[in-house]
Amino acid sequence: MVDVTLRVNGRPHQLRLDPRTTLLDTLRERLHLTGTKKGCDRGQCGACTVHVDGRRVLACLTLAASLRDRAVTTIEGLAPGGDLHPMQQAFIDHDGFQCGFCTPGQIMSAVALLREGHAGSDDEIREFMSGNLCRCGAYPTIVDAVKAVGPRGGSN
């Protein structure tokens, strides 16, 4: 067991963890932040996408103990204060989801791709969102949501 302090959504959490525990399991089982979804648990679907120091990572492939002194942001912390992040609102406005299972990971990736400057065209958005799978096929409306927010939406 290792002692780890994680900064999640701006708050420190002191935990004692098995060093093999993933960030995904820590978020869901220890911190009860269930917005980050467990899809494939192999890094292939993107449902577990979160931000670490502003960069998107797959929480199922990231060891929690490796994140000491790093800032983790989940879908729950994307828009502090109870308001929706512009990307969350755009997903609602453009029907960027159907079943909703992949939506948190899709939104976290979309915010990151805007921050990275990869929203120049529909094809570029599709390419940089390709690590996030949607079994319902909401891809066209996800692209519409990303375009609606545009470059201003990648600030968080």
PDB file of C-alpha atoms in Angstrom:
ATOM      1  CA  MET A   1       0.000   0.000   0.000  1.00  0.00           C
ATOM      2  CA  VAL A   2       1.109   3.557  -0.730  1.00  0.00           C
ATOM      3  CA  ASP A   3      -0.066   6.880   0.616  1.00  0.00           C
ATOM      4  CA  VAL A   4      -1.165   9.202  -2.172  1.00  0.00           C
ATOM      5  CA  THR A   5      -2.616  12.679  -2.188  1.00  0.00           C
ATOM      6  CA  LEU A   6      -4.614  13.291  -5.345  1.00  0.00           C
ATOM      7  CA  ARG A   7      -5.889  16.711  -6.384  1.00  0.00           C
ATOM      8  CA  VAL A   8      -9.223  15.969  -8.014  1.00  0.00           C
ATOM      9  CA  ASN A   9     -11.458  18.790  -9.192  1.00  0.00           C
ATOM     10  CA  GLY A  10      -9.447  21.251  -7.125  1.00  0.00           C
ATOM     11  CA  ARG A  11      -9.662  19.318  -3.860  1.00  0.00           C
ATOM     12  CA  PRO A  12      -6.940  17.227  -2.225  1.00  0.00           C
ATOM     13  CA  HIS A  13      -7.776  13.641  -1.312  1.00  0.00           C
ATOM     14  CA  GLN A  14      -5.435  11.643   0.933  1.00  0.00           C
ATOM     15  CA  LEU A  15      -5.721   7.953   0.119  1.00  0.00           C
ATOM     16  CA  ARG A  16      -3.989   4.705   0.925  1.00  0.00           C
ATOM     17  CA  LEU A  17      -3.943   2.654  -2.277  1.00  0.00           C
ATOM     18  CA  ASP A  18      -2.558  -0.494  -3.737  1.00  0.00           C
ATOM     19  CA  PRO A  19       0.087   0.849  -6.163  1.00  0.00           C
ATOM     20  CA  ARG A  20      -1.636  -1.070  -8.981  1.00  0.00           C
ATOM     21  CA  THR A  21      -4.946   0.788  -8.550  1.00  0.00           C
ATOM     22  CA  THR A  22      -6.015   2.706 -11.617  1.00  0.00           C
ATOM     23  CA  LEU A  23      -7.201   6.276 -11.564  1.00  0.00           C
ATOM     24  CA  LEU A  24     -10.551   5.064 -12.906  1.00  0.00           C
ATOM     25  CA  ASP A  25     -11.118   2.685 -10.007  1.00  0.00           C
ATOM     26  CA  THR A  26      -9.932   5.306  -7.525  1.00  0.00           C
ATOM     27  CA  LEU A  27     -12.328   7.920  -8.901  1.00  0.00           C
ATOM     28  CA  ARG A  28     -15.324   5.594  -8.992  1.00  0.00           C
ATOM     29  CA  GLU A  29     -14.805   3.361  -5.965  1.00  0.00           C
ATOM     30  CA  ARG A  30     -12.880   5.508  -3.490  1.00  0.00           C
ATOM     31  CA  LEU A  31     -13.961   9.058  -4.368  1.00  0.00           C
ATOM     32  CA  HIS A  32     -17.466   8.137  -5.605  1.00  0.00           C
ATOM     33  CA  LEU A  33     -17.095  10.257  -8.747  1.00  0.00           C
ATOM     34  CA  THR A  34     -19.062   7.995 -11.055  1.00  0.00           C
ATOM     35  CA  GLY A  35     -19.320  10.363 -14.016  1.00  0.00           C
ATOM     36  CA  THR A  36     -16.126   8.839 -15.392  1.00  0.00           C
ATOM     37  CA  LYS A  37     -17.339   5.606 -16.973  1.00  0.00           C
ATOM     38  CA  LYS A  38     -15.746   2.180 -17.075  1.00  0.00           C
ATOM     39  CA  GLY A  39     -16.247   0.942 -20.612  1.00  0.00           C
ATOM     40  CA  CYS A  40     -13.687  -1.465 -22.005  1.00  0.00           C
ATOM     41  CA  ASP A  41     -11.129  -1.121 -19.157  1.00  0.00           C
ATOM     42  CA  ARG A  42      -8.438  -1.506 -21.855  1.00  0.00           C
ATOM     43  CA  GLY A  43      -7.977   2.023 -23.203  1.00  0.00           C
ATOM     44  CA  GLN A  44      -9.910   1.398 -26.398  1.00  0.00           C
ATOM     45  CA  CYS A  45     -13.228   3.202 -25.929  1.00  0.00           C
ATOM     46  CA  GLY A  46     -12.446   6.570 -24.291  1.00  0.00           C
ATOM     47  CA  ALA A  47     -15.357   6.412 -21.834  1.00  0.00           C
ATOM     48  CA  CYS A  48     -12.935   7.016 -18.948  1.00  0.00           C
ATOM     49  CA  THR A  49     -11.324  10.166 -20.392  1.00  0.00           C
ATOM     50  CA  VAL A  50     -10.351  12.743 -17.769  1.00  0.00           C
ATOM     51  CA  HIS A  51      -7.858  15.619 -17.731  1.00  0.00           C
ATOM     52  CA  VAL A  52      -4.541  15.478 -15.902  1.00  0.00           C
ATOM     53  CA  ASP A  53      -2.816  18.846 -15.793  1.00  0.00           C
ATOM     54  CA  GLY A  54      -5.145  19.916 -18.603  1.00  0.00           C
ATOM     55  CA  ARG A  55      -4.299  17.017 -20.916  1.00  0.00           C
ATOM     56  CA  ARG A  56      -6.681  14.195 -21.669  1.00  0.00           C
ATOM     57  CA  VAL A  57      -5.776  10.776 -20.361  1.00  0.00           C
ATOM     58  CA  LEU A  58      -7.502   7.422 -20.149  1.00  0.00           C
ATOM     59  CA  ALA A  59      -8.159   6.817 -16.468  1.00  0.00           C
ATOM     60  CA  CYS A  60      -8.313   3.036 -16.941  1.00  0.00           C
ATOM     61  CA  LEU A  61      -4.671   3.006 -18.098  1.00  0.00           C
ATOM     62  CA  THR A  62      -3.322   5.484 -15.540  1.00  0.00           C
ATOM     63  CA  LEU A  63      -2.096   4.402 -12.131  1.00  0.00           C
ATOM     64  CA  ALA A  64      -3.460   6.676  -9.419  1.00  0.00           C
ATOM     65  CA  ALA A  65      -0.179   6.586  -7.488  1.00  0.00           C
ATOM     66  CA  SER A  66       1.591   8.156 -10.480  1.00  0.00           C
ATOM     67  CA  LEU A  67      -0.442  11.356 -10.130  1.00  0.00           C
ATOM     68  CA  ARG A  68       1.015  12.879  -6.999  1.00  0.00           C
ATOM     69  CA  ASP A  69       1.013  16.673  -7.290  1.00  0.00           C
ATOM     70  CA  ARG A  70      -0.939  16.579 -10.548  1.00  0.00           C
ATOM     71  CA  ALA A  71      -4.345  18.172 -11.141  1.00  0.00           C
ATOM     72  CA  VAL A  72      -7.077  15.718 -12.146  1.00  0.00           C
ATOM     73  CA  THR A  73     -10.332  17.049 -13.590  1.00  0.00           C
ATOM     74  CA  THR A  74     -13.352  14.828 -14.092  1.00  0.00           C
ATOM     75  CA  ILE A  75     -16.681  15.605 -15.723  1.00  0.00           C
ATOM     76  CA  GLU A  76     -17.971  16.570 -12.262  1.00  0.00           C
ATOM     77  CA  GLY A  77     -15.292  19.264 -11.943  1.00  0.00           C
ATOM     78  CA  LEU A  78     -15.429  20.614 -15.475  1.00  0.00           C
ATOM     79  CA  ALA A  79     -17.715  23.496 -14.516  1.00  0.00           C
ATOM     80  CA  PRO A  80     -17.432  24.330 -10.829  1.00  0.00           C
ATOM     81  CA  GLY A  81     -20.250  26.264  -9.233  1.00  0.00           C
ATOM     82  CA  GLY A  82     -23.192  24.357 -10.641  1.00  0.00           C
ATOM     83  CA  ASP A  83     -23.252  25.926 -14.094  1.00  0.00           C
ATOM     84  CA  LEU A  84     -22.717  23.805 -17.174  1.00  0.00           C
ATOM     85  CA  HIS A  85     -19.491  24.085 -19.121  1.00  0.00           C
ATOM     86  CA  PRO A  86     -20.186  25.444 -22.643  1.00  0.00           C
ATOM     87  CA  MET A  87     -19.379  22.005 -24.072  1.00  0.00           C
ATOM     88  CA  GLN A  88     -21.856  20.307 -21.764  1.00  0.00           C
ATOM     89  CA  GLN A  89     -24.521  22.785 -22.890  1.00  0.00           C
ATOM     90  CA  ALA A  90     -23.599  22.258 -26.539  1.00  0.00           C
ATOM     91  CA  PHE A  91     -24.019  18.487 -26.175  1.00  0.00           C
ATOM     92  CA  ILE A  92     -27.524  19.144 -24.848  1.00  0.00           C
ATOM     93  CA  ASP A  93     -28.350  21.752 -27.497  1.00  0.00           C
ATOM     94  CA  HIS A  94     -27.108  19.591 -30.391  1.00  0.00           C
ATOM     95  CA  ASP A  95     -28.270  16.193 -29.105  1.00  0.00           C
ATOM     96  CA  GLY A  96     -24.654  15.051 -28.861  1.00  0.00           C
ATOM     97  CA  PHE A  97     -25.647  11.898 -27.015  1.00  0.00           C
ATOM     98  CA  GLN A  98     -28.233   9.152 -27.078  1.00  0.00           C
ATOM     99  CA  CYS A  99     -27.779   6.606 -24.297  1.00  0.00           C
ATOM    100  CA  GLY A 100     -25.332   8.951 -22.528  1.00  0.00           C
ATOM    101  CA  PHE A 101     -22.822   6.325 -21.432  1.00  0.00           C
ATOM    102  CA  CYS A 102     -19.931   7.709 -23.492  1.00  0.00           C
ATOM    103  CA  THR A 103     -20.951  11.347 -23.033  1.00  0.00           C
ATOM    104  CA  PRO A 104     -18.659  12.298 -20.112  1.00  0.00           C
ATOM    105  CA  GLY A 105     -15.581  10.968 -21.940  1.00  0.00           C
ATOM    106  CA  GLN A 106     -16.708  12.573 -25.193  1.00  0.00           C
ATOM    107  CA  ILE A 107     -17.135  15.943 -23.473  1.00  0.00           C
ATOM    108  CA  MET A 108     -13.756  15.730 -21.730  1.00  0.00           C
ATOM    109  CA  SER A 109     -12.066  14.888 -25.047  1.00  0.00           C
ATOM    110  CA  ALA A 110     -13.944  17.644 -26.862  1.00  0.00           C
ATOM    111  CA  VAL A 111     -12.826  20.272 -24.325  1.00  0.00           C
ATOM    112  CA  ALA A 112      -9.243  19.045 -24.657  1.00  0.00           C
ATOM    113  CA  LEU A 113      -9.259  19.014 -28.458  1.00  0.00           C
ATOM    114  CA  LEU A 114     -10.401  22.627 -28.487  1.00  0.00           C
ATOM    115  CA  ARG A 115      -7.617  23.541 -26.059  1.00  0.00           C
ATOM    116  CA  GLU A 116      -5.178  21.677 -28.322  1.00  0.00           C
ATOM    117  CA  GLY A 117      -6.406  23.665 -31.343  1.00  0.00           C
ATOM    118  CA  HIS A 118      -7.804  20.713 -33.290  1.00  0.00           C
ATOM    119  CA  ALA A 119     -11.224  21.999 -34.325  1.00  0.00           C
ATOM    120  CA  GLY A 120     -10.296  23.453 -37.712  1.00  0.00           C
ATOM    121  CA  SER A 121     -12.631  21.223 -39.714  1.00  0.00           C
ATOM    122  CA  ASP A 122     -15.142  18.414 -39.317  1.00  0.00           C
ATOM    123  CA  ASP A 123     -12.479  15.932 -40.408  1.00  0.00           C
ATOM    124  CA  GLU A 124      -9.996  17.253 -37.859  1.00  0.00           C
ATOM    125  CA  ILE A 125     -12.601  17.048 -35.078  1.00  0.00           C
ATOM    126  CA  ARG A 126     -13.435  13.477 -36.083  1.00  0.00           C
ATOM    127  CA  GLU A 127      -9.753  12.522 -36.145  1.00  0.00           C
ATOM    128  CA  PHE A 128      -8.982  13.966 -32.716  1.00  0.00           C
ATOM    129  CA  MET A 129     -12.167  12.490 -31.228  1.00  0.00           C
ATOM    130  CA  SER A 130     -11.519   9.072 -32.771  1.00  0.00           C
ATOM    131  CA  GLY A 131     -10.371   7.584 -29.472  1.00  0.00           C
ATOM    132  CA  ASN A 132     -13.873   8.041 -28.047  1.00  0.00           C
ATOM    133  CA  LEU A 133     -16.382   5.490 -29.246  1.00  0.00           C
ATOM    134  CA  CYS A 134     -20.149   5.933 -29.301  1.00  0.00           C
ATOM    135  CA  ARG A 135     -22.128   2.738 -29.728  1.00  0.00           C
ATOM    136  CA  CYS A 136     -25.256   4.752 -30.540  1.00  0.00           C
ATOM    137  CA  GLY A 137     -23.632   6.544 -33.480  1.00  0.00           C
ATOM    138  CA  ALA A 138     -24.128  10.129 -32.320  1.00  0.00           C
ATOM    139  CA  TYR A 139     -20.951  11.207 -34.114  1.00  0.00           C
ATOM    140  CA  PRO A 140     -22.526  13.864 -36.406  1.00  0.00           C
ATOM    141  CA  THR A 141     -24.182  15.640 -33.482  1.00  0.00           C
ATOM    142  CA  ILE A 142     -21.011  15.380 -31.385  1.00  0.00           C
ATOM    143  CA  VAL A 143     -19.130  17.171 -34.181  1.00  0.00           C
ATOM    144  CA  ASP A 144     -21.925  19.779 -34.290  1.00  0.00           C
ATOM    145  CA  ALA A 145     -21.567  20.343 -30.545  1.00  0.00           C
ATOM    146  CA  VAL A 146     -17.800  20.794 -30.794  1.00  0.00           C
ATOM    147  CA  LYS A 147     -18.181  23.249 -33.680  1.00  0.00           C
ATOM    148  CA  ALA A 148     -20.831  25.193 -31.779  1.00  0.00           C
ATOM    149  CA  VAL A 149     -18.477  25.826 -28.886  1.00  0.00           C
ATOM    150  CA  GLY A 150     -15.466  26.552 -31.077  1.00  0.00           C
ATOM    151  CA  PRO A 151     -12.036  27.561 -29.816  1.00  0.00           C
ATOM    152  CA  ARG A 152     -13.370  29.537 -26.831  1.00  0.00           C
ATOM    153  CA  GLY A 153     -14.626  26.359 -25.140  1.00  0.00           C
ATOM    154  CA  GLY A 154     -11.312  24.703 -24.323  1.00  0.00           C
ATOM    155  CA  SER A 155     -10.393  26.857 -21.349  1.00  0.00           C
ATOM    156  CA  ASN A 156     -11.050  24.393 -18.508  1.00  0.00           C
TER     157      ASN A 156
END
